[in-house]
CSV table of C-alpha atoms and ligand atoms in Angstrom, one decimal:
chain,number,residue,atom,x,y,z
Y,1,MET,CA,5.1,14.6,33.0
Y,2,ASN,CA,6.7,12.4,31.8
Y,3,TYR,CA,5.2,9.6,28.9
Y,4,ASP,CA,5.1,5.8,28.9
Y,5,PHE,CA,4.5,6.2,25.2
Y,6,VAL,CA,5.4,9.2,22.8
Y,7,ILE,CA,4.4,7.8,19.1
Y,8,VAL,CA,6.2,8.8,16.3
Y,9,GLY,CA,3.6,8.9,12.9
Y,10,ALA,CA,-0.3,9.2,13.2
Y,11,GLY,CA,-0.8,7.2,10.8
Y,12,LEU,CA,-2.3,3.3,10.8
Y,13,TYR,CA,0.4,1.7,13.1
Y,14,GLY,CA,0.8,5.1,15.4
Y,15,ALA,CA,-3.2,5.7,16.1
Y,16,ALA,CA,-3.6,1.8,16.8
Y,17,ILE,CA,-0.9,1.6,19.4
Y,18,ALA,CA,-2.2,4.6,20.6
Y,19,HIS,CA,-5.0,3.4,20.8
Y,20,LEU,CA,-4.5,0.4,22.6
Y,21,ALA,CA,-2.4,2.4,24.5
Y,22,LYS,CA,-5.1,4.6,26.2
Y,23,LYS,CA,-7.2,2.0,26.9
Y,24,ALA,CA,-4.2,1.0,28.2
Y,25,GLY,CA,-4.6,3.5,30.4
Y,26,LYS,CA,-0.8,3.9,29.2
Y,27,ARG,CA,-0.1,7.8,29.1
Y,28,CYS,CA,1.3,9.3,25.6
Y,29,ILE,CA,1.0,11.5,23.0
Y,30,VAL,CA,1.4,11.3,18.7
Y,31,LEU,CA,3.3,13.2,17.3
Y,32,GLU,CA,3.0,14.1,13.4
Y,33,LYS,CA,5.5,16.1,10.7
Y,34,ARG,CA,2.0,16.4,8.9
Y,35,ALA,CA,-0.4,18.4,9.2
Y,36,HIS,CA,-3.5,15.7,9.6
Y,37,ILE,CA,-3.5,12.8,10.8
Y,38,ALA,CA,-4.1,9.2,8.7
Y,39,GLY,CA,-0.1,8.7,7.6
Y,40,ASN,CA,-1.6,7.5,3.7
Y,41,ILE,CA,-4.5,6.5,4.5
Y,42,TYR,CA,-5.9,10.0,4.7
Y,43,THR,CA,-9.1,10.9,2.7
Y,44,GLU,CA,-10.6,14.5,1.9
Y,45,THR,CA,-14.1,15.2,1.2
Y,46,ILE,CA,-14.1,17.4,-2.4
Y,47,GLU,CA,-17.6,18.0,-4.0
Y,48,GLY,CA,-19.4,15.6,-0.9
Y,49,ILE,CA,-16.5,12.6,-2.1
Y,50,PRO,CA,-14.1,11.0,0.3
Y,51,VAL,CA,-11.1,11.2,-1.7
Y,52,HIS,CA,-7.4,9.7,-1.3
Y,53,ARG,CA,-5.2,11.7,-1.6
Y,54,TYR,CA,-2.0,9.0,-0.9
Y,55,GLY,CA,-3.4,6.8,-3.5
Y,56,ALA,CA,-6.1,4.1,-3.1
Y,57,HIS,CA,-6.5,2.3,-0.2
Y,58,ILE,CA,-9.1,-0.4,-0.6
Y,59,PHE,CA,-8.6,-2.4,3.2
Y,60,HIS,CA,-8.9,-6.3,2.8
Y,61,THR,CA,-7.5,-9.2,4.6
Y,62,ASN,CA,-8.0,-12.9,6.1
Y,63,TYR,CA,-7.5,-11.1,9.6
Y,64,ARG,CA,-10.7,-12.0,11.4
Y,65,ARG,CA,-9.0,-9.9,14.8
Y,66,VAL,CA,-7.7,-7.1,12.7
Y,67,TRP,CA,-11.0,-6.7,10.6
Y,68,ASP,CA,-12.4,-6.9,14.6
Y,69,PHE,CA,-10.2,-4.7,15.2
Y,70,ILE,CA,-11.2,-2.3,12.7
Y,71,GLN,CA,-14.6,-2.3,12.4
Y,72,GLN,CA,-15.2,-0.8,15.6
Y,73,PHE,CA,-14.0,2.5,14.0
Y,74,GLY,CA,-16.5,3.4,11.5
Y,75,GLU,CA,-18.9,1.8,9.2
Y,76,PHE,CA,-17.6,-0.4,6.2
Y,77,ASN,CA,-19.6,-0.8,2.7
Y,78,ASN,CA,-19.2,-4.2,0.8
Y,79,TYR,CA,-16.9,-2.3,-2.5
Y,80,ILE,CA,-15.4,-5.3,-4.1
Y,81,ASN,CA,-11.8,-3.8,-5.4
Y,82,SER,CA,-12.4,-5.1,-9.8
Y,83,PRO,CA,-9.7,-2.6,-11.7
Y,84,ILE,CA,-9.3,-3.0,-15.0
Y,85,ALA,CA,-6.2,-2.3,-17.1
Y,86,LEU,CA,-6.2,-1.1,-20.6
Y,87,TYR,CA,-3.7,-1.5,-22.4
Y,88,GLN,CA,-4.1,0.1,-27.0
Y,89,GLY,CA,-7.7,1.0,-26.5
Y,90,LYS,CA,-8.6,-2.0,-25.8
Y,91,LEU,CA,-10.2,-2.5,-21.4
Y,92,TYR,CA,-8.8,-6.4,-20.1
Y,93,ASN,CA,-10.2,-7.1,-16.6
Y,94,LEU,CA,-8.3,-7.8,-13.6
Y,95,PRO,CA,-6.9,-9.4,-11.5
Y,96,PHE,CA,-5.5,-11.9,-14.4
Y,97,ASN,CA,-9.0,-14.5,-14.7
Y,98,MET,CA,-10.6,-16.0,-16.8
Y,99,ASN,CA,-12.4,-12.8,-18.1
Y,100,THR,CA,-9.5,-11.5,-18.8
Y,101,PHE,CA,-7.7,-14.4,-21.3
Y,102,TYR,CA,-11.7,-14.8,-23.5
Y,103,GLN,CA,-10.6,-10.6,-24.1
Y,104,MET,CA,-6.6,-11.6,-24.2
Y,105,TRP,CA,-7.3,-15.0,-26.8
Y,106,GLY,CA,-11.2,-15.6,-27.0
Y,107,VAL,CA,-10.8,-18.4,-24.4
Y,108,THR,CA,-13.7,-19.6,-22.8
Y,109,LYS,CA,-12.5,-22.7,-21.4
Y,110,PRO,CA,-10.2,-22.9,-18.4
Y,111,SER,CA,-8.1,-25.2,-19.7
Y,112,GLU,CA,-8.3,-23.4,-23.9
Y,113,ALA,CA,-6.7,-20.9,-21.0
Y,114,MET,CA,-4.5,-23.4,-19.9
Y,115,ALA,CA,-3.2,-24.4,-22.8
Y,116,ILE,CA,-2.2,-21.5,-24.5
Y,117,ILE,CA,-0.2,-20.1,-21.2
Y,118,GLU,CA,1.4,-23.4,-21.0
Y,119,GLU,CA,2.8,-23.1,-24.6
Y,120,GLN,CA,4.2,-19.7,-23.2
Y,121,ARG,CA,5.7,-20.3,-21.1
Y,122,ARG,CA,7.3,-23.4,-22.5
Y,123,THR,CA,10.6,-21.6,-24.0
Y,124,HIS,CA,10.4,-18.8,-20.7
Y,125,TYR,CA,10.0,-21.3,-17.7
Y,126,VAL,CA,11.9,-20.8,-14.8
Y,127,PRO,CA,12.4,-23.4,-12.0
Y,128,GLU,CA,12.6,-20.8,-9.7
Y,129,PRO,CA,11.9,-17.3,-10.7
Y,130,ARG,CA,14.6,-15.1,-10.2
Y,131,ASN,CA,13.4,-12.1,-11.1
Y,132,LEU,CA,9.6,-10.3,-12.2
Y,133,GLU,CA,9.5,-10.8,-16.0
Y,134,GLU,CA,11.1,-14.7,-15.1
Y,135,GLN,CA,8.4,-15.0,-12.0
Y,136,ALA,CA,5.4,-13.1,-14.3
Y,137,ILE,CA,6.2,-14.9,-18.1
Y,138,ASN,CA,5.8,-18.4,-15.5
Y,139,LEU,CA,3.1,-17.8,-14.5
Y,140,VAL,CA,0.5,-15.5,-17.3
Y,141,GLY,CA,2.9,-16.5,-20.4
Y,142,THR,CA,4.1,-14.0,-22.5
Y,143,ASP,CA,0.8,-12.1,-24.1
Y,144,ILE,CA,0.0,-11.3,-21.2
Y,145,TYR,CA,3.3,-10.0,-19.5
Y,146,GLU,CA,4.1,-8.3,-22.4
Y,147,ARG,CA,1.0,-6.5,-21.9
Y,148,LEU,CA,-0.3,-6.3,-19.5
Y,149,ILE,CA,2.6,-6.3,-16.6
Y,150,LYS,CA,5.7,-4.9,-18.2
Y,151,GLY,CA,5.4,-1.2,-19.2
Y,152,TYR,CA,3.0,-1.7,-16.0
Y,153,THR,CA,5.8,-2.5,-13.8
Y,154,GLU,CA,8.7,-0.9,-15.4
Y,155,LYS,CA,6.8,2.7,-15.0
Y,156,GLN,CA,5.8,2.5,-11.0
Y,157,TRP,CA,9.2,0.7,-10.3
Y,158,GLY,CA,11.6,3.0,-12.9
Y,159,ARG,CA,13.9,-0.1,-13.6
Y,160,PRO,CA,13.4,-3.6,-16.5
Y,161,CYS,CA,11.3,-6.2,-14.6
Y,162,ARG,CA,14.1,-8.0,-15.0
Y,163,GLU,CA,15.8,-6.0,-12.0
Y,164,LEU,CA,12.7,-6.2,-10.3
Y,165,PRO,CA,12.3,-9.1,-7.3
Y,166,PRO,CA,9.9,-11.8,-8.6
Y,167,GLU,CA,7.7,-11.0,-4.8
Y,168,ILE,CA,5.8,-8.3,-6.2
Y,169,ILE,CA,3.7,-9.4,-9.1
Y,170,ARG,CA,3.2,-12.5,-6.9
Y,171,ARG,CA,0.6,-10.3,-5.0
Y,172,LEU,CA,-1.1,-10.1,-8.0
Y,173,PRO,CA,-3.6,-13.8,-8.0
Y,174,VAL,CA,-3.6,-15.9,-11.1
Y,175,ARG,CA,-7.8,-18.0,-11.4
Y,176,PHE,CA,-8.6,-20.2,-14.4
Y,177,ILE,CA,-12.7,-19.5,-13.2
Y,178,PHE,CA,-14.6,-16.0,-13.8
Y,179,ASP,CA,-13.5,-13.6,-10.6
Y,180,ASN,CA,-13.1,-10.1,-11.3
Y,181,ASN,CA,-12.4,-9.9,-7.4
Y,182,TYR,CA,-9.0,-8.2,-6.9
Y,183,PHE,CA,-8.0,-9.3,-3.2
Y,184,ASN,CA,-8.2,-12.5,-2.5
Y,185,ALA,CA,-9.3,-11.9,1.2
Y,186,ARG,CA,-12.2,-13.2,3.2
Y,187,TYR,CA,-13.0,-9.1,4.0
Y,188,GLN,CA,-13.2,-6.7,2.1
Y,189,GLY,CA,-14.2,-2.2,1.8
Y,190,ILE,CA,-14.3,0.8,2.8
Y,191,PRO,CA,-15.2,3.3,4.9
Y,192,VAL,CA,-18.5,4.8,4.7
Y,193,GLN,CA,-17.3,8.1,5.6
Y,194,GLY,CA,-13.7,8.1,4.9
Y,195,TYR,CA,-10.6,6.9,6.2
Y,196,THR,CA,-9.4,9.8,8.3
Y,197,SER,CA,-12.4,9.6,9.8
Y,198,LEU,CA,-11.5,5.6,11.1
Y,199,VAL,CA,-8.3,7.4,12.4
Y,200,ALA,CA,-10.2,10.5,14.5
Y,201,ASN,CA,-11.8,7.5,16.5
Y,202,MET,CA,-8.7,5.3,16.7
Y,203,LEU,CA,-6.8,9.2,18.3
Y,204,GLU,CA,-9.9,10.0,20.1
Y,205,GLY,CA,-8.6,11.5,23.2
Y,206,VAL,CA,-5.6,10.7,22.7
Y,207,GLU,CA,-2.7,14.1,22.3
Y,208,VAL,CA,-1.4,14.5,18.8
Y,209,LEU,CA,0.4,17.0,18.1
Y,210,LEU,CA,0.6,18.0,14.2
Y,211,GLU,CA,3.3,19.1,11.8
Y,212,LYS,CA,6.0,17.7,14.8
Y,213,ASP,CA,8.7,16.2,13.3
Y,214,PHE,CA,10.2,14.3,16.0
Y,215,LEU,CA,13.7,13.9,14.6
Y,216,THR,CA,13.8,17.3,15.1
Y,217,GLU,CA,13.3,17.3,19.2
Y,218,ARG,CA,15.0,13.5,19.2
Y,219,ASP,CA,16.2,13.8,22.0
Y,220,TYR,CA,14.1,16.3,24.1
Y,221,TRP,CA,11.2,13.4,23.3
Y,222,LEU,CA,13.5,10.5,24.3
Y,223,SER,CA,14.3,12.9,26.9
Y,224,ARG,CA,10.8,11.8,28.2
Y,225,ALA,CA,9.5,8.7,26.8
Y,226,ASP,CA,9.6,5.4,28.7
Y,227,ARG,CA,9.5,3.8,25.1
Y,228,VAL,CA,9.4,5.6,21.6
Y,229,ILE,CA,7.1,3.9,18.7
Y,230,TYR,CA,8.5,5.7,15.7
Y,231,THR,CA,6.4,4.8,12.3
Y,232,GLY,CA,8.7,7.2,10.5
Y,233,PRO,CA,11.6,5.6,7.8
Y,234,ILE,CA,14.3,3.2,9.6
Y,235,ASP,CA,17.4,4.9,7.7
Y,236,ALA,CA,15.9,9.2,8.4
Y,237,TYR,CA,16.5,7.9,11.9
Y,238,PHE,CA,20.1,6.7,12.1
Y,239,ASN,CA,20.5,10.3,9.8
Y,240,TYR,CA,21.0,7.5,6.6
Y,241,GLN,CA,24.4,6.9,8.4
Y,242,TYR,CA,24.9,3.5,6.3
Y,243,GLY,CA,23.5,5.3,2.8
Y,244,PRO,CA,19.4,5.9,1.9
Y,245,LEU,CA,17.0,3.1,1.5
Y,246,GLU,CA,15.4,2.9,-1.7
Y,247,TYR,CA,11.8,3.6,-2.0
Y,248,ARG,CA,9.5,5.2,-5.2
Y,249,SER,CA,7.7,7.9,-4.7
Y,250,LEU,CA,4.4,9.2,-6.7
Y,251,ARG,CA,2.7,12.3,-7.2
Y,252,PHE,CA,-1.0,12.7,-7.5
Y,253,GLU,CA,-2.9,15.0,-10.3
Y,254,THR,CA,-5.9,15.5,-9.0
Y,255,GLU,CA,-9.2,17.0,-10.7
Y,256,VAL,CA,-13.1,17.4,-10.5
Y,257,LEU,CA,-14.8,17.4,-13.5
Y,258,ASP,CA,-18.7,18.4,-14.2
Y,259,THR,CA,-19.6,15.2,-15.0
Y,260,ASP,CA,-21.1,12.5,-12.7
Y,261,ASN,CA,-19.0,10.0,-14.3
Y,262,PHE,CA,-15.5,9.8,-16.2
Y,263,GLN,CA,-14.8,5.9,-16.5
Y,264,GLY,CA,-17.4,3.9,-15.2
Y,265,ASN,CA,-14.9,2.0,-12.2
Y,266,ALA,CA,-12.4,3.6,-9.1
Y,267,VAL,CA,-9.4,1.7,-11.0
Y,268,VAL,CA,-8.4,1.5,-14.5
Y,269,ASN,CA,-4.8,0.4,-14.8
Y,270,TYR,CA,-2.8,2.4,-18.2
Y,271,THR,CA,-0.5,-0.5,-18.8
Y,272,GLU,CA,1.6,0.6,-21.2
Y,273,ARG,CA,5.0,2.1,-21.6
Y,274,GLU,CA,3.9,5.0,-23.3
Y,275,ILE,CA,1.1,6.6,-20.9
Y,276,PRO,CA,4.0,8.8,-18.5
Y,277,TYR,CA,1.0,7.1,-15.4
Y,278,THR,CA,0.2,4.9,-14.3
Y,279,ARG,CA,-4.0,4.6,-13.4
Y,280,ILE,CA,-6.4,6.4,-13.2
Y,281,ILE,CA,-8.3,6.5,-9.4
Y,282,GLU,CA,-12.2,8.1,-9.6
Y,283,HIS,CA,-12.6,7.8,-6.0
Y,284,LYS,CA,-16.6,8.3,-5.7
Y,285,HIS,CA,-17.0,4.6,-6.6
Y,286,PHE,CA,-15.2,3.5,-4.0
Y,287,VAL,CA,-18.6,4.4,-1.7
Y,288,PHE,CA,-20.5,4.3,-4.2
Y,289,GLY,CA,-21.3,8.2,-4.6
Y,290,GLN,CA,-24.1,9.6,-7.1
Y,291,GLN,CA,-22.9,13.0,-6.8
Y,292,PRO,CA,-23.6,15.4,-9.3
Y,293,LYS,CA,-19.4,16.1,-9.9
Y,294,THR,CA,-16.7,13.7,-10.2
Y,295,VAL,CA,-12.8,13.0,-9.3
Y,296,ILE,CA,-10.1,11.9,-10.4
Y,297,THR,CA,-6.6,11.6,-10.0
Y,298,ARG,CA,-3.7,10.5,-12.2
Y,299,GLU,CA,-0.6,9.1,-9.9
Y,300,TYR,CA,2.2,9.5,-11.4
Y,301,SER,CA,5.5,7.5,-10.2
Y,302,LYS,CA,9.0,9.0,-9.8
Y,303,THR,CA,12.4,8.1,-8.4
Y,304,TRP,CA,13.1,8.7,-4.7
Y,305,LYS,CA,15.3,11.5,-3.7
Y,306,VAL,CA,15.6,12.1,0.3
Y,307,GLY,CA,13.3,14.8,1.7
Y,308,ASP,CA,10.6,13.5,-0.5
Y,309,GLU,CA,7.2,11.6,0.1
Y,310,PRO,CA,8.7,7.4,0.8
Y,311,TYR,CA,5.5,5.8,-1.4
Y,312,TYR,CA,7.0,1.8,-1.9
Y,313,PRO,CA,10.1,0.4,-0.1
Y,314,VAL,CA,12.2,-1.1,-3.2
Y,315,GLY,CA,12.6,-4.7,-1.5
Y,316,ASN,CA,15.3,-6.2,-4.0
Y,317,GLY,CA,18.5,-7.6,-2.6
Y,318,PRO,CA,20.8,-4.6,-1.3
Y,319,ASN,CA,18.8,-2.8,-0.3
Y,320,GLN,CA,16.9,-5.5,2.2
Y,321,ALA,CA,21.4,-5.5,2.7
Y,322,LEU,CA,21.1,-2.5,4.3
Y,323,TYR,CA,17.7,-2.5,5.8
Y,324,GLU,CA,19.5,-5.4,7.7
Y,325,LYS,CA,21.8,-3.4,9.1
Y,326,TYR,CA,19.5,-0.8,10.0
Y,327,ARG,CA,18.1,-3.1,11.7
Y,328,SER,CA,20.8,-4.0,13.7
Y,329,LEU,CA,21.4,-0.7,14.8
Y,330,ALA,CA,17.8,-1.0,15.5
Y,331,GLU,CA,18.3,-3.2,18.1
Y,332,GLY,CA,21.2,-2.0,20.6
Y,333,ILE,CA,17.8,1.5,21.3
Y,334,PRO,CA,15.6,-1.1,23.0
Y,335,GLN,CA,13.8,1.8,24.0
Y,336,VAL,CA,12.6,2.9,20.1
Y,337,ILE,CA,10.3,1.1,18.9
Y,338,PHE,CA,10.3,0.1,15.2
Y,339,GLY,CA,7.1,-0.4,13.7
Y,340,GLY,CA,4.8,0.1,10.1
Y,341,ARG,CA,6.0,0.5,6.5
Y,342,LEU,CA,8.5,2.5,6.7
Y,343,GLY,CA,9.6,1.2,10.1
Y,344,GLU,CA,10.2,-1.9,9.0
Y,345,TYR,CA,10.7,-0.6,5.6
Y,346,LYS,CA,7.9,-3.5,4.4
Y,347,TYR,CA,5.8,-3.8,1.4
Y,348,TYR,CA,2.8,-4.1,4.3
Y,349,ASP,CA,-0.3,-4.0,3.0
Y,350,MET,CA,-3.3,-1.8,5.6
Y,351,ASP,CA,-3.9,-5.4,7.2
Y,352,GLN,CA,-0.6,-6.6,7.4
Y,353,VAL,CA,0.9,-3.5,9.5
Y,354,LEU,CA,-2.4,-3.9,12.3
Y,355,ALA,CA,-1.0,-7.5,12.5
Y,356,GLN,CA,2.0,-6.4,13.3
Y,357,ALA,CA,0.6,-3.5,15.6
Y,358,LEU,CA,-1.6,-5.5,16.6
Y,359,THR,CA,1.6,-8.2,18.1
Y,360,ARG,CA,3.4,-6.2,19.3
Y,361,ALA,CA,0.6,-4.1,22.0
Y,362,GLU,CA,0.2,-7.5,22.8
Y,363,MET,CA,3.9,-8.2,23.8
Y,364,LEU,CA,4.0,-4.5,24.8
Y,365,GLU,CA,0.8,-5.0,27.3
Y,366,LEU,CA,-1.3,-4.3,25.9
Y,367,ASN,CA,-4.5,-5.0,24.5
Y,368,SER,CA,-5.3,-7.8,27.1
Y,369,GLN,CA,-9.2,-6.3,26.4
Y,370,VAL,CA,-9.4,-6.4,22.5
E,1,FAD,P1,1.7,5.6,7.3
E,1,FAD,O1,0.7,6.0,6.9
E,1,FAD,O2,3.2,6.2,5.9
E,1,FAD,O3,2.0,6.6,8.4
E,1,FAD,C1,3.9,6.3,9.4
E,1,FAD,C2,3.7,8.6,9.6
E,1,FAD,O4,4.1,8.8,10.6
E,1,FAD,C3,2.9,10.1,8.4
E,1,FAD,O5,2.7,10.6,8.8
E,1,FAD,C4,4.2,10.3,7.9
E,1,FAD,O6,4.0,11.7,8.8
E,1,FAD,C5,5.0,10.1,10.0
E,1,FAD,N1,6.3,10.6,10.6
E,1,FAD,C6,7.4,9.7,9.7
E,1,FAD,N2,8.3,10.1,9.7
E,1,FAD,C7,8.7,11.4,11.0
E,1,FAD,C8,9.0,12.3,12.4
E,1,FAD,N3,9.8,12.1,11.9
E,1,FAD,N4,8.0,12.7,13.0
E,1,FAD,C9,6.6,12.4,13.5
E,1,FAD,N5,6.1,12.0,12.4
E,1,FAD,C10,6.5,11.6,11.2
E,1,FAD,N6,-3.2,-0.7,1.9
E,1,FAD,C11,-3.8,-2.0,1.8
E,1,FAD,O7,-4.2,-2.2,2.0
E,1,FAD,N7,-4.8,-1.2,0.5
E,1,FAD,C12,-4.5,-0.9,-0.6
E,1,FAD,O8,-5.1,-0.2,-1.4
E,1,FAD,C13,-3.1,0.0,-0.5
E,1,FAD,N8,-3.6,0.9,-1.6
E,1,FAD,C14,-2.1,1.9,-1.6
E,1,FAD,C15,-2.0,2.7,-2.3
E,1,FAD,C16,-0.4,3.6,-2.5
E,1,FAD,C17,-0.3,4.3,-3.7
E,1,FAD,C18,0.1,3.2,-1.2
E,1,FAD,C19,1.3,4.3,-1.3
E,1,FAD,C20,0.5,2.2,-0.2
E,1,FAD,C21,-1.0,1.4,-0.6
E,1,FAD,N9,-1.3,0.9,1.2
E,1,FAD,C22,-2.4,0.0,0.6
E,1,FAD,C23,-0.4,-0.1,2.1
E,1,FAD,C24,-0.7,1.3,3.0
E,1,FAD,O9,-1.3,2.8,2.8
E,1,FAD,C25,-0.2,0.8,4.2
E,1,FAD,O10,0.4,-0.5,4.6
E,1,FAD,C26,-0.3,2.1,5.3
E,1,FAD,O11,-0.2,3.1,5.2
E,1,FAD,C27,1.3,1.7,6.6
E,1,FAD,O12,0.9,2.4,7.2
E,1,FAD,P2,1.8,2.9,8.4
E,1,FAD,O13,0.6,4.0,9.5
E,1,FAD,O14,2.9,2.0,9.2
E,1,FAD,O15,3.0,4.5,7.8
E,2,UDP,N1,0.8,-4.9,-12.2
E,2,UDP,C1,1.0,-5.0,-12.7
E,2,UDP,N2,-0.4,-5.1,-13.7
E,2,UDP,C2,-0.9,-4.0,-13.4
E,2,UDP,C3,-1.6,-3.8,-11.7
E,2,UDP,C4,-0.3,-4.2,-11.3
E,2,UDP,O1,1.6,-5.5,-13.8
E,2,UDP,O2,-1.8,-3.5,-14.3
E,2,UDP,C5,1.7,-5.6,-11.3
E,2,UDP,C6,3.2,-3.8,-10.6
E,2,UDP,O3,4.7,-5.1,-10.7
E,2,UDP,C7,2.6,-3.7,-9.5
E,2,UDP,C8,2.2,-4.5,-8.9
E,2,UDP,O4,1.2,-6.2,-9.9
E,2,UDP,O5,3.7,-2.6,-8.8
E,2,UDP,C9,1.1,-5.2,-7.0
E,2,UDP,O6,-0.1,-4.2,-8.3
E,2,UDP,P1,-0.5,-3.8,-7.1
E,2,UDP,O7,-2.3,-2.4,-7.6
E,2,UDP,O8,-1.9,-5.1,-6.0
E,2,UDP,O9,-0.4,-2.6,-6.1
E,2,UDP,P2,-0.3,-1.1,-5.3
E,2,UDP,O10,0.5,0.2,-6.2
E,2,UDP,O11,-1.3,-1.2,-5.1
E,2,UDP,O12,0.6,-1.0,-3.7
């Protein structure tokens, strides 16, 4: 039997397409290289706590149709992400808002905070910032840049801020109100049963083969599929023929602690350069857990090489140019559709991945019922 769709990757993009294809009566199969479904949003239960194995994931979106779609697969709580930054023993609220400005300078009024930022950026202001440092100083001035951005960003991306694209920092809001809600999003929350359960529900009734690497059996699967939806790295698909795209990888150190509350918040960022990890996640706080123990994860950023997990696309100029070359190759094989964070080499959040998947499903005439 042949398949209408062979879907490579059981992450969010692959699972959403598989769900819609199945619902539309198409024959489909999902191949997943790892030993589990859910891609990078995989959660596993440790000490009764859903632990985010590949980094903390907070669902947030402004897209009503994405929120409606995801709600079908599990209940979400009302968690609001409010990370804290720790710099030289002092805590600062994130994102940058009046609480941060008060902690940084003792100012209590927006006009006072604006005046300080204005003063600090006066000598550095660049009308069209070309790199992250220029962009950050434009937005928040030098104090916040030096204490809360520079060290964290250079650890995270392994290169100086002047060599990074400005877009990375534009993800972070700057507000002159007292509001620690990290995301400017209308809808936000964490699935109460964990993300794995959410993806399992999406994949209900779909054939899934785990520990199956499509690329090692590529010809076989291409011969059995009308269309292939490929959500792995686009450069890997083409055997890195123009050289590998650059990613950042991560290393996670997870520990069970014999205390019920380690840091009092789900996310604490360590923004100084000297501390080797970027953040500590205390997973129970995402779901308001009351367990007697706690599970924490220290997150370390590391250089990526072929064979490592590619977590973050490094979207700077040379990599974008390289990606365009791979995209041209991809356009030459209409049987294969490249989707998701790795297939499109874009720093997508989960909701953007879902928005892309829903749009793609529409183009394939799969989601008339959504
Ligand atoms: P993936 O989840 O990477 O799925 C791709 C799947 O394809 C993987 O399971 C992989 O094993 C499989 N695969 C690859 N190659 C092959 C092959 N050859 N054969 C078979 N299978 C293959 N987003 C948010 O919205 N909020 C957050 O708070 C957030 N936090 C994040 C934190 C971190 C540390 C990271 C790295 C990302 C975060 N994201 C967050 C982004 C989020 O993880 C992604 O948007 C989303 O998981 C991408 O889904 P995907 O299906 O495109 O990719
Ligand atoms: N960032 C920073 N200090 C912080 C948190 C974030 O400078 O305390 C910068 C950093 O450059 C990072 C970017 O903002 O890469 C986006 O951070 P976010 O936590 O939103 O990204 P994630 O790693 O969760 O995708």
